[in-house]
PDB file of C-alpha atoms in Angstrom:
ATOM      1  CA  MET G   1      -0.098  -0.010   0.132  1.00 51.00           C
ATOM      2  CA  LYS G   2       1.240   3.559  -0.941  1.00 69.00           C
ATOM      3  CA  GLU G   3       1.464   6.150   1.808  1.00 79.00           C
ATOM      4  CA  GLN G   4      -1.920   8.253   1.831  1.00 87.00           C
ATOM      5  CA  LEU G   5      -2.667  11.320   3.875  1.00 91.00           C
ATOM      6  CA  LEU G   6      -5.142  10.406   6.975  1.00 93.00           C
ATOM      7  CA  THR G   7      -8.318  11.841   5.855  1.00 94.00           C
ATOM      8  CA  VAL G   8     -11.715  11.839   7.392  1.00 93.00           C
ATOM      9  CA  ASP G   9     -13.223   9.562   4.841  1.00 93.00           C
ATOM     10  CA  TYR G  10     -10.445   6.999   5.278  1.00 93.00           C
ATOM     11  CA  ILE G  11     -10.553   6.981   8.815  1.00 94.00           C
ATOM     12  CA  ASP G  12     -14.581   6.799   8.858  1.00 93.00           C
ATOM     13  CA  SER G  13     -14.021   3.495   6.610  1.00 95.00           C
ATOM     14  CA  GLN G  14     -11.316   2.088   8.848  1.00 95.00           C
ATOM     15  CA  THR G  15     -13.506   1.960  12.054  1.00 96.00           C
ATOM     16  CA  GLY G  16     -13.038  -1.285  14.020  1.00 97.00           C
ATOM     17  CA  ASN G  17      -9.771  -1.868  11.842  1.00 97.00           C
ATOM     18  CA  ILE G  18      -6.342  -1.685  13.077  1.00 96.00           C
ATOM     19  CA  ILE G  19      -4.077   0.940  10.781  1.00 95.00           C
ATOM     20  CA  GLU G  20      -0.415   1.777  10.902  1.00 93.00           C
ATOM     21  CA  PHE G  21       0.135   5.341  10.815  1.00 93.00           C
ATOM     22  CA  TYR G  22       3.085   8.007  10.833  1.00 90.00           C
ATOM     23  CA  THR G  23       4.396  11.511   9.884  1.00 86.00           C
ATOM     24  CA  ARG G  24       7.156  12.408   7.653  1.00 81.00           C
ATOM     25  CA  TRP G  25       9.609  14.186   9.960  1.00 77.00           C
ATOM     26  CA  GLU G  26      12.879  16.236   9.460  1.00 75.00           C
ATOM     27  CA  PHE G  27      16.368  14.958  10.819  1.00 79.00           C
ATOM     28  CA  GLU G  28      16.148  17.032  13.928  1.00 74.00           C
ATOM     29  CA  GLU G  29      12.306  15.933  15.076  1.00 76.00           C
ATOM     30  CA  ASP G  30      11.533  13.192  16.667  1.00 76.00           C
ATOM     31  CA  PRO G  31       9.337  10.105  14.850  1.00 77.00           C
ATOM     32  CA  PHE G  32       5.482   9.863  15.336  1.00 83.00           C
ATOM     33  CA  TYR G  33       4.140   6.658  14.137  1.00 87.00           C
ATOM     34  CA  GLY G  34       2.344   3.597  15.444  1.00 91.00           C
ATOM     35  CA  LYS G  35      -0.438   1.310  15.144  1.00 94.00           C
ATOM     36  CA  ALA G  36      -4.455   2.148  16.360  1.00 95.00           C
ATOM     37  CA  ARG G  37      -7.739   0.428  16.413  1.00 96.00           C
ATOM     38  CA  ILE G  38     -10.022   3.114  14.914  1.00 96.00           C
ATOM     39  CA  LYS G  39     -13.393   3.222  17.068  1.00 96.00           C
ATOM     40  CA  GLY G  40     -14.616   6.576  14.879  1.00 93.00           C
ATOM     41  CA  LEU G  41     -14.632  10.181  14.904  1.00 94.00           C
ATOM     42  CA  ASP G  42     -15.788  12.707  17.516  1.00 91.00           C
ATOM     43  CA  GLU G  43     -17.039  16.370  16.196  1.00 88.00           C
ATOM     44  CA  ASN G  44     -16.332  18.954  18.982  1.00 81.00           C
ATOM     45  CA  PHE G  45     -16.252  22.595  18.648  1.00 80.00           C
ATOM     46  CA  GLY G  46     -15.701  22.535  14.477  1.00 81.00           C
ATOM     47  CA  THR G  47     -12.955  19.865  14.617  1.00 86.00           C
ATOM     48  CA  ILE G  48     -13.035  16.324  14.028  1.00 91.00           C
ATOM     49  CA  LYS G  49     -10.994  14.129  16.158  1.00 92.00           C
ATOM     50  CA  ILE G  50      -9.806  10.547  15.987  1.00 93.00           C
ATOM     51  CA  ILE G  51     -11.309   8.060  18.666  1.00 94.00           C
ATOM     52  CA  ALA G  52      -9.021   5.116  18.561  1.00 94.00           C
ATOM     53  CA  ASP G  53      -7.304   2.365  20.882  1.00 95.00           C
ATOM     54  CA  VAL G  54      -3.578   2.870  20.341  1.00 93.00           C
ATOM     55  CA  ILE G  55      -1.987  -0.246  20.219  1.00 94.00           C
ATOM     56  CA  GLU G  56       1.571   0.991  19.684  1.00 91.00           C
ATOM     57  CA  GLY G  57       3.571   4.291  18.974  1.00 88.00           C
ATOM     58  CA  SER G  58       1.988   7.761  19.446  1.00 86.00           C
ATOM     59  CA  ASN G  59      -1.514   8.755  20.053  1.00 87.00           C
ATOM     60  CA  LEU G  60      -3.767   9.422  17.339  1.00 90.00           C
ATOM     61  CA  GLU G  61      -6.221  10.923  19.546  1.00 88.00           C
ATOM     62  CA  THR G  62      -3.982  13.895  19.811  1.00 87.00           C
ATOM     63  CA  ALA G  63      -4.901  14.466  16.118  1.00 91.00           C
ATOM     64  CA  TYR G  64      -7.315  17.068  14.551  1.00 91.00           C
ATOM     65  CA  GLU G  65      -8.735  17.385  11.426  1.00 93.00           C
ATOM     66  CA  GLU G  66      -7.942  20.558   8.924  1.00 91.00           C
ATOM     67  CA  GLU G  67      -9.491  20.808   5.582  1.00 90.00           C
ATOM     68  CA  GLU G  68     -10.651  16.959   5.606  1.00 90.00           C
ATOM     69  CA  VAL G  69      -6.984  15.882   6.483  1.00 93.00           C
ATOM     70  CA  PHE G  70      -5.815  14.760   9.801  1.00 94.00           C
ATOM     71  CA  MET G  71      -3.036  16.475  11.523  1.00 93.00           C
ATOM     72  CA  HIS G  72      -0.357  15.680  14.478  1.00 88.00           C
ATOM     73  CA  ASN G  73      -0.790  18.590  17.246  1.00 84.00           C
ATOM     74  CA  ASP G  74       2.640  20.181  15.825  1.00 83.00           C
ATOM     75  CA  ASN G  75       0.564  20.664  12.739  1.00 87.00           C
ATOM     76  CA  ARG G  76       2.170  18.034  10.544  1.00 88.00           C
ATOM     77  CA  PRO G  77      -0.095  15.766   8.399  1.00 92.00           C
ATOM     78  CA  ILE G  78      -0.379  12.365   9.188  1.00 93.00           C
ATOM     79  CA  TYR G  79       0.032   9.610   6.740  1.00 92.00           C
ATOM     80  CA  ALA G  80      -1.327   6.012   6.668  1.00 92.00           C
ATOM     81  CA  GLY G  81       0.524   2.777   5.150  1.00 87.00           C
ATOM     82  CA  PRO G  82       3.481   0.651   5.776  1.00 83.00           C
ATOM     83  CA  LEU G  83       5.845   2.621   8.027  1.00 80.00           C
ATOM     84  CA  PRO G  84       9.036   4.102   6.212  1.00 81.00           C
ATOM     85  CA  GLU G  85      12.619   3.013   6.149  1.00 84.00           C
ATOM     86  CA  ILE G  86      14.105   4.345   9.660  1.00 86.00           C
ATOM     87  CA  TYR G  87      17.591   4.832  10.713  1.00 91.00           C
ATOM     88  CA  SER G  88      19.649   5.866  13.538  1.00 91.00           C
ATOM     89  CA  ALA G  89      22.598   8.327  13.210  1.00 93.00           C
ATOM     90  CA  ASN G  90      25.319   8.878  15.770  1.00 94.00           C
ATOM     91  CA  TRP G  91      27.758  11.500  15.447  1.00 94.00           C
ATOM     92  CA  VAL G  92      29.799  14.087  17.510  1.00 93.00           C
ATOM     93  CA  HIS G  93      28.794  17.584  17.281  1.00 86.00           C
ATOM     94  CA  THR G  94      30.939  20.685  16.662  1.00 84.00           C
ATOM     95  CA  ASP G  95      30.412  21.548  20.706  1.00 88.00           C
ATOM     96  CA  GLY G  96      32.239  18.188  21.411  1.00 89.00           C
ATOM     97  CA  LYS G  97      28.856  16.292  22.590  1.00 91.00           C
ATOM     98  CA  LYS G  98      27.545  13.011  21.287  1.00 93.00           C
ATOM     99  CA  LYS G  99      24.330  13.389  18.990  1.00 91.00           C
ATOM    100  CA  LYS G 100      22.025  10.479  18.393  1.00 91.00           C
ATOM    101  CA  GLN G 101      18.969  11.114  15.866  1.00 89.00           C
ATOM    102  CA  LEU G 102      16.362   9.021  14.240  1.00 87.00           C
ATOM    103  CA  PHE G 103      15.229   9.806  11.007  1.00 88.00           C
ATOM    104  CA  MET G 104      13.675   8.669   7.730  1.00 85.00           C
ATOM    105  CA  VAL G 105      15.453   9.166   4.292  1.00 84.00           C
ATOM    106  CA  PRO G 106      13.839  11.238   1.418  1.00 81.00           C
ATOM    107  CA  GLU G 107      13.190   9.123  -1.813  1.00 79.00           C
ATOM    108  CA  ASN G 108      16.355   8.238  -4.100  1.00 87.00           C
ATOM    109  CA  GLU G 109      18.775   9.325  -1.151  1.00 90.00           C
ATOM    110  CA  ASN G 110      21.462   7.288   0.324  1.00 94.00           C
ATOM    111  CA  ALA G 111      21.207   7.326   4.221  1.00 94.00           C
ATOM    112  CA  LYS G 112      24.506   7.974   5.281  1.00 95.00           C
ATOM    113  CA  GLU G 113      25.317  10.803   2.738  1.00 95.00           C
ATOM    114  CA  TYR G 114      21.914  12.041   3.848  1.00 94.00           C
ATOM    115  CA  ALA G 115      22.897  11.984   7.350  1.00 94.00           C
ATOM    116  CA  ILE G 116      26.212  13.471   6.341  1.00 94.00           C
ATOM    117  CA  THR G 117      24.391  16.433   4.954  1.00 93.00           C
ATOM    118  CA  GLN G 118      22.530  16.991   7.546  1.00 91.00           C
ATOM    119  CA  THR G 119      25.098  17.010  10.277  1.00 90.00           C
ATOM    120  CA  ASN G 120      28.042  18.089   8.507  1.00 89.00           C
ATOM    121  CA  SER G 121      30.139  15.219  10.866  1.00 90.00           C
ATOM    122  CA  LYS G 122      31.352  12.141  10.220  1.00 92.00           C
ATOM    123  CA  VAL G 123      28.464  10.056  11.058  1.00 94.00           C
ATOM    124  CA  VAL G 124      27.283   6.191  11.933  1.00 95.00           C
ATOM    125  CA  VAL G 125      24.259   5.219  10.298  1.00 95.00           C
ATOM    126  CA  LYS G 126      22.292   1.935  11.146  1.00 94.00           C
ATOM    127  CA  ARG G 127      18.760   0.838   9.950  1.00 92.00           C
ATOM    128  CA  VAL G 128      16.198   0.594  12.877  1.00 86.00           C
ATOM    129  CA  LEU G 129      12.970  -0.282  11.071  1.00 76.00           C
TER     130      LEU G 129
END
C-alpha cells in the first residue's frame, strides 16, 4: 500500500480496523508513528478528532482535522500505510557532545550521505526499521 494522507473519509472507512500511521519528519525532529484500532470520529467545537485505541506508538487521539486531513498536534499531516525505512545516526557535534537522531531518508537518497549532509559530520548510520 502506498502512503496516503489520513483523511476523514479514510478514518471513517477504517472504523473497527487496525491501521498503521506515521508522519514524515525532518532530521532534527522526533518520529511519530504507531498502530491504532479506529473506534470512530468525534466532532467537537468545529473540529473532528479521531477516537482510537492506540496499540503501539504515538497517540492518534491528539490528531485534529483541518480541511479534511488529520494533523498531528504540531501541524504535521499524518500518513497511513506501511512504515517508512527508519535509520539511526550517531555523531559528535561541533561542541564535542555526542548526538543521536532517528530519521527517515527522502526518496532516492542514500541514508549515510543524507545524514552527512544534515550533520556536517562523520556519522554512523544504522537501519532501525
